[in-house]
Coordinates of C-alpha atoms in Angstrom, one line a residue:
M17 CA -8.6 -24.5 -9.2
E18 CA -6.6 -25.3 -6.4
F19 CA -3.1 -25.3 -4.4
S20 CA -1.6 -28.0 -4.3
E21 CA -1.4 -30.2 -1.0
D22 CA 2.6 -30.5 -0.9
A23 CA 3.5 -28.3 2.3
D24 CA 7.1 -27.2 0.6
V25 CA 5.1 -26.3 -2.6
R26 CA 2.7 -24.4 -0.7
A27 CA 5.5 -22.9 1.5
K28 CA 7.0 -21.3 -1.7
R29 CA 4.1 -19.9 -2.8
W30 CA 4.0 -18.0 0.4
N31 CA 7.1 -16.7 0.4
G32 CA 6.6 -15.7 -3.3
L33 CA 3.8 -13.9 -2.4
T34 CA 5.7 -12.0 0.4
A35 CA 8.1 -11.3 -1.4
V36 CA 5.9 -9.5 -4.1
A37 CA 4.0 -7.8 -1.7
K38 CA 7.2 -6.3 0.1
S39 CA 7.9 -2.6 -1.4
P40 CA 6.2 -2.9 -5.0
S41 CA 6.5 -0.7 -7.7
A42 CA 4.4 1.5 -9.7
A43 CA 4.8 -1.1 -12.7
T44 CA 4.1 -4.1 -10.5
L45 CA 1.0 -2.9 -9.0
E46 CA -0.3 -1.9 -12.1
A47 CA 0.6 -5.5 -13.6
L48 CA -0.8 -7.6 -10.4
T49 CA -4.4 -5.7 -11.1
R50 CA -4.5 -6.3 -14.5
L51 CA -3.8 -10.0 -13.4
A52 CA -6.1 -10.4 -10.7
F53 CA -8.7 -8.6 -12.7
R54 CA -7.8 -10.8 -16.2
T55 CA -7.5 -7.7 -18.6
K56 CA -5.8 -7.6 -21.4
L57 CA -1.8 -7.5 -20.5
Q58 CA -0.8 -5.2 -23.7
N59 CA 2.4 -3.4 -23.0
M60 CA 2.5 -5.6 -19.6
S61 CA 3.3 -8.5 -20.6
G62 CA 7.2 -8.3 -19.7
E63 CA 6.2 -7.3 -16.0
A64 CA 3.5 -9.9 -16.0
S65 CA 6.4 -12.5 -16.8
Q66 CA 8.7 -11.7 -14.3
L67 CA 5.5 -11.9 -11.4
R68 CA 5.1 -15.3 -13.0
E69 CA 8.0 -16.5 -12.0
Q70 CA 8.4 -14.6 -8.5
L71 CA 5.5 -16.2 -7.1
A72 CA 6.4 -19.3 -8.3
A73 CA 9.3 -18.8 -6.0
N74 CA 11.4 -21.8 -7.9
G75 CA 8.1 -24.3 -7.0
P76 CA 6.2 -25.9 -9.8
P77 CA 5.2 -23.2 -12.8
L78 CA 1.9 -21.3 -12.3
G79 CA -1.2 -22.2 -14.6
D80 CA -3.3 -18.4 -16.0
E81 CA -5.8 -19.0 -12.7
E82 CA -3.3 -20.1 -10.1
L83 CA -1.4 -16.8 -11.2
A84 CA -4.7 -14.9 -11.2
L85 CA -5.2 -15.7 -7.7
M86 CA -1.7 -15.3 -6.5
A87 CA -1.8 -11.8 -7.9
A88 CA -5.1 -11.0 -5.8
S89 CA -3.7 -12.4 -2.9
A90 CA -0.8 -10.3 -3.5
L91 CA -2.6 -7.2 -3.5
A92 CA -4.3 -8.2 -0.2
L93 CA -0.9 -8.7 1.3
V94 CA 0.0 -5.2 0.1
L95 CA -3.2 -3.4 1.6
K96 CA -3.1 -4.9 4.4
P97 CA -0.5 -2.1 6.1
M98 CA -2.8 0.4 5.4
D99 CA 0.5 2.8 4.4
T100 CA 1.4 4.8 1.2
A101 CA 2.1 1.4 -0.7
S102 CA -2.0 0.5 0.3
A103 CA -3.2 3.5 -0.8
K104 CA -2.0 3.2 -4.6
A105 CA -2.4 -0.4 -4.8
A106 CA -6.2 0.4 -3.4
S107 CA -6.2 3.6 -6.5
L108 CA -5.4 1.2 -9.2
I109 CA -7.9 -1.8 -7.9
T110 CA -10.9 0.9 -7.7
G111 CA -10.2 2.2 -10.8
A112 CA -9.9 -0.8 -12.2
A113 CA -13.5 -2.2 -11.0
C114 CA -14.8 1.2 -12.5
A115 CA -17.9 2.1 -10.6
G116 CA -18.8 -1.7 -11.1
L117 CA -18.5 -2.1 -15.0
R118 CA -15.6 -4.6 -14.4
C119 CA -16.3 -7.6 -12.1
L120 CA -13.6 -9.1 -10.3
K121 CA -14.2 -12.6 -10.0
Q122 CA -11.9 -13.7 -7.0
P123 CA -12.4 -15.5 -3.7
M124 CA -12.0 -12.2 -1.8
D125 CA -13.5 -9.0 -2.0
L126 CA -10.8 -7.0 -3.1
V127 CA -12.6 -4.0 -4.3
G128 CA -14.5 -3.5 -1.1
M129 CA -10.8 -4.2 0.9
A130 CA -9.4 -1.2 -1.7
K131 CA -12.3 0.5 0.0
N132 CA -12.0 0.5 3.6
V133 CA -8.2 1.2 2.7
Q134 CA -9.3 4.3 1.1
T135 CA -11.7 5.3 4.3
H136 CA -9.5 4.5 6.7
L137 CA -6.4 6.5 5.1
A138 CA -8.6 9.4 4.3
E139 CA -9.7 9.8 7.9
T140 CA -6.4 9.2 9.9
S141 CA -4.4 11.0 7.3
R142 CA -6.5 14.4 8.3
R143 CA -5.8 13.7 12.3
R144 CA -4.2 16.5 14.3
P145 CA -0.5 14.9 15.0
A146 CA -0.3 14.0 18.4
L147 CA 1.3 17.2 20.3
E148 CA 2.3 15.0 23.5
Q149 CA 5.9 15.7 25.0
Q150 CA 7.9 12.4 24.9
R151 CA 10.7 11.0 27.7
L152 CA 14.0 11.5 26.6
V153 CA 16.0 8.6 27.2
S154 CA 19.2 9.2 29.5
P155 CA 22.2 8.0 29.0
Q156 CA 23.6 5.5 31.6
L157 CA 27.4 5.8 32.5
D158 CA 29.6 5.3 35.2
I159 CA 31.1 8.3 35.8
Q160 CA 32.5 7.7 39.0
A161 CA 34.3 5.0 37.9
S162 CA 35.8 7.1 35.1
L163 CA 37.2 10.0 37.7
N164 CA 38.6 7.2 39.8
A165 CA 40.6 5.9 36.9
L166 CA 41.6 9.4 36.0
E167 CA 42.7 10.4 39.5
E168 CA 44.8 6.9 38.9
G169 CA 45.9 7.5 35.4
N170 CA 44.4 4.6 33.8
V171 CA 44.8 6.2 30.1
A172 CA 42.9 2.8 28.9
T173 CA 40.0 3.3 31.4
V174 CA 39.7 7.0 31.1
R175 CA 39.6 6.6 26.8
A176 CA 37.2 3.6 27.2
A177 CA 34.9 6.4 29.5
I178 CA 35.4 9.1 26.5
D179 CA 34.1 6.8 23.6
A180 CA 31.5 5.8 25.7
L181 CA 30.2 9.1 26.6
A182 CA 30.7 9.8 23.0
S183 CA 28.9 6.7 21.8
A184 CA 26.0 7.6 24.1
S185 CA 25.8 11.5 23.1
L186 CA 25.5 10.1 19.6
K187 CA 22.6 7.9 20.2
A188 CA 21.0 11.2 22.0
L189 CA 21.2 13.2 19.4
A190 CA 20.1 10.3 16.5
A191 CA 16.7 9.9 18.6
I192 CA 16.1 13.6 19.2
A193 CA 16.7 14.4 15.5
S194 CA 14.8 11.2 14.5
R195 CA 12.0 12.2 16.4
Q196 CA 12.1 15.8 15.2
R197 CA 12.3 14.6 11.6
Q198 CA 8.9 12.5 12.5
F199 CA 7.5 15.3 13.9
E200 CA 8.0 17.9 11.1
S201 CA 6.6 15.5 8.6
A202 CA 4.1 14.9 10.5
V203 CA 3.2 19.0 10.6
Q204 CA 3.7 19.4 6.6
G205 CA 1.6 16.7 6.3
Y206 CA -1.2 18.2 8.7
V207 CA -0.3 21.6 7.0
C208 CA -1.3 20.0 3.5
V209 CA -4.1 18.2 4.2
Q210 CA -5.5 21.8 6.0
D211 CA -4.1 23.8 2.8
E212 CA -6.3 21.6 1.0
E213 CA -9.5 21.6 3.2
L214 CA -9.3 25.5 2.9
D215 CA -9.4 25.2 -0.8
I216 CA -12.3 23.1 -1.5
L217 CA -14.0 25.0 1.1
W218 CA -13.7 28.2 -0.9
W219 CA -14.6 26.4 -4.0
L220 CA -17.5 25.3 -2.6
Q221 CA -18.8 28.2 -0.8
G222 CA -17.7 30.4 -4.3
E223 CA -20.1 28.2 -6.4
R224 CA -18.2 28.7 -9.4
C225 CA -17.0 26.4 -12.4
L226 CA -13.6 27.2 -13.2
I227 CA -13.8 25.3 -16.3
F228 CA -16.7 26.7 -17.8
G229 CA -16.2 30.5 -15.9
V230 CA -20.2 30.1 -14.6
A231 CA -22.0 29.7 -11.6
F232 CA -22.2 25.8 -10.5
G233 CA -25.9 25.9 -11.1
D234 CA -25.2 27.0 -15.0
V235 CA -23.1 23.9 -16.1
P236 CA -25.3 21.6 -18.5
V237 CA -26.5 18.7 -16.1
D238 CA -24.6 16.2 -18.1
H239 CA -21.4 18.1 -17.8
R240 CA -21.1 18.7 -14.0
A241 CA -19.9 14.8 -13.4
I242 CA -16.9 15.3 -15.7
A243 CA -16.1 19.2 -14.7
F244 CA -16.2 19.0 -11.1
A245 CA -14.6 15.7 -10.6
V246 CA -11.4 17.5 -12.5
E247 CA -11.8 21.3 -10.3
L248 CA -12.1 19.2 -6.8
A249 CA -9.3 16.7 -7.9
A250 CA -6.6 19.9 -8.9
L251 CA -7.5 21.0 -5.1
T252 CA -6.5 17.7 -3.8
K253 CA -3.3 17.8 -2.7
V254 CA -3.1 14.0 -0.3
L255 CA -4.1 10.6 -1.4
P256 CA -7.1 9.1 -1.6
G257 CA -8.8 12.5 -1.0
P258 CA -11.4 13.9 1.3
T259 CA -13.6 11.4 3.1
A260 CA -16.9 13.5 1.8
L261 CA -15.7 13.1 -1.6
S262 CA -19.5 12.3 -2.3
S263 CA -21.2 15.0 -0.1
L264 CA -19.1 17.6 -2.2
L265 CA -19.8 16.6 -5.4
N266 CA -23.5 16.3 -4.6
R267 CA -23.3 19.8 -2.9
A268 CA -21.7 21.0 -6.1
G269 CA -24.4 20.3 -7.9
V270 CA -23.7 16.4 -9.6
D271 CA -27.4 14.8 -10.0
D272 CA -27.5 11.1 -8.9
T273 CA -30.8 10.8 -11.0
V274 CA -28.9 11.8 -14.2
Q275 CA -27.5 8.2 -15.8
L276 CA -24.9 8.9 -18.5
T277 CA -22.1 6.4 -20.2
I278 CA -18.7 6.8 -19.9
P279 CA -18.5 7.6 -24.0
E280 CA -21.7 10.1 -23.7
A281 CA -19.7 12.0 -21.0
I282 CA -16.7 12.6 -22.5
Q283 CA -18.1 13.1 -25.9
G284 CA -20.4 15.9 -24.5
I285 CA -17.8 17.4 -22.7
P286 CA -16.4 20.8 -25.1
K287 CA -13.1 19.6 -27.3
D288 CA -11.1 22.6 -26.1
W289 CA -10.4 21.4 -22.6
L290 CA -10.0 17.5 -23.3
A291 CA -6.4 18.1 -22.7
R292 CA -7.0 19.7 -19.0
L293 CA -8.3 16.4 -18.2
V294 CA -4.9 14.6 -18.9
P295 CA -1.5 17.0 -19.6
D296 CA 0.9 16.0 -21.5
E297 CA 3.2 14.9 -18.5
R298 CA 0.7 12.1 -17.1
A299 CA -0.4 11.0 -19.9
T300 CA 2.0 8.0 -19.7
K301 CA 0.6 7.2 -16.6
V302 CA -2.8 6.6 -18.4
S303 CA -4.2 2.9 -18.3
V304 CA -6.8 1.3 -20.3
V305 CA -7.2 -1.4 -17.1
T306 CA -6.8 1.5 -14.1
T307 CA -8.1 4.9 -15.7
P308 CA -10.3 3.8 -18.5
I309 CA -11.9 7.0 -18.3
L310 CA -8.6 9.2 -18.4
E311 CA -8.0 6.1 -21.5
A312 CA -11.6 7.3 -23.3
T313 CA -10.5 11.2 -22.8
R314 CA -7.1 10.4 -24.3
R315 CA -8.4 8.3 -27.2
R316 CA -11.2 11.3 -28.3
Q317 CA -8.3 13.6 -28.4
E318 CA -6.4 11.7 -30.7
V319 CA -9.3 12.1 -33.1
D320 CA -9.8 15.2 -32.5
G321 CA -13.2 15.1 -30.8
E322 CA -14.8 12.7 -33.4
D323 CA -16.8 9.8 -31.9
T324 CA -15.0 7.4 -33.7
W325 CA -12.7 6.4 -30.9
I326 CA -15.8 4.6 -28.7
A327 CA -16.0 1.4 -30.6
A328 CA -11.7 0.7 -29.8
W329 CA -12.1 2.0 -26.5
S330 CA -14.5 -0.4 -25.5
S331 CA -12.7 -3.1 -27.2
V332 CA -9.5 -2.1 -25.3
T333 CA -10.8 -1.5 -21.9
G334 CA -13.7 -4.9 -21.5
L335 CA -15.6 -2.0 -21.1
D336 CA -19.7 -2.5 -22.5
Q337 CA -20.0 1.2 -24.2
A338 CA -23.8 1.2 -23.6
T339 CA -24.0 0.7 -19.9
K340 CA -25.2 3.6 -18.0
L341 CA -23.9 4.9 -14.8
P342 CA -25.3 7.1 -12.3
A343 CA -23.7 10.8 -12.4
L344 CA -22.4 10.6 -9.2
R345 CA -20.9 7.4 -9.3
L346 CA -19.1 8.6 -13.0
A347 CA -17.9 11.4 -11.3
E348 CA -16.1 9.7 -8.2
S349 CA -14.7 7.6 -10.2
L350 CA -12.6 9.9 -12.5
Y351 CA -12.0 12.5 -9.5
C352 CA -10.1 8.9 -8.3
E353 CA -8.7 7.9 -11.9
L354 CA -7.1 11.4 -11.8
L355 CA -5.6 11.3 -8.7
Q356 CA -4.1 8.1 -9.3
V357 CA -1.8 10.0 -12.5
S358 CA -1.2 12.8 -10.5
L359 CA -0.7 11.9 -6.6
G360 CA -0.2 7.8 -7.4

């Protein structure tokens, strides 16, 4: 598959990419991710058809392979600014990759790009806001000319001077208000991060698993990846979470030498706290592509805890039910999925 050599077609394709990548909705990002990974569209077929038209941008129709490449390119553009939309896109991409269980066949390393975005945002979102004072720009008005006009009784000139003063004052006040809002937003975000870090620190120092009501060391080894990922995600307030995620999970007791399949991990946890992973109000955000571990949880709930869900889960997600993952990578993947449905 190759792009057309027609400059007009290439220009239309580029226009389509930039239009789709500008302020994408959650549904658009989900559909782009499914197209880029070439997974089943299921209930996203309508969004996919709309994206096919938007990306074509009145040019020749897109074939399936070109559509997959264009979707990946659009996601790459969304990741570039490293803003809120980038964080959401990165979460969907890493969720779809599922710790390497699902391969991405694209000319760019989209998963690596997503991880770089998450690392950058995890670091920058935790920096203290700048506290240095900024100079205010004083409004420039010809006061003397206005005073002379007042003495001369030139009403038109005086009125123009009053209008100019009012306009300059409004601009100065608007600038002050804008800076104040930006500062308040930055401080609120930083305080939120500080609260998050304090909560995680107390959780780690307390060394007690709230789900099982026992010390970290008393949690069964095969349950730790799920239990600790759930508890750590519940304490996280800002995407994409702390930079030291692996260290936190390892410190809590998630052993990287333990190997588990996703069905083993989900089927092994107690049935009575399955609902804690995905509360009913967030169930609609669970996706067979971008949150496959939570999809496994949902399907086990549907069959009242039995193991009959596994084959159907493997079929709809396209993931091998027998592939084992290190417990630490499994915990990291579940943690990211939980943040995706709660904060994304």
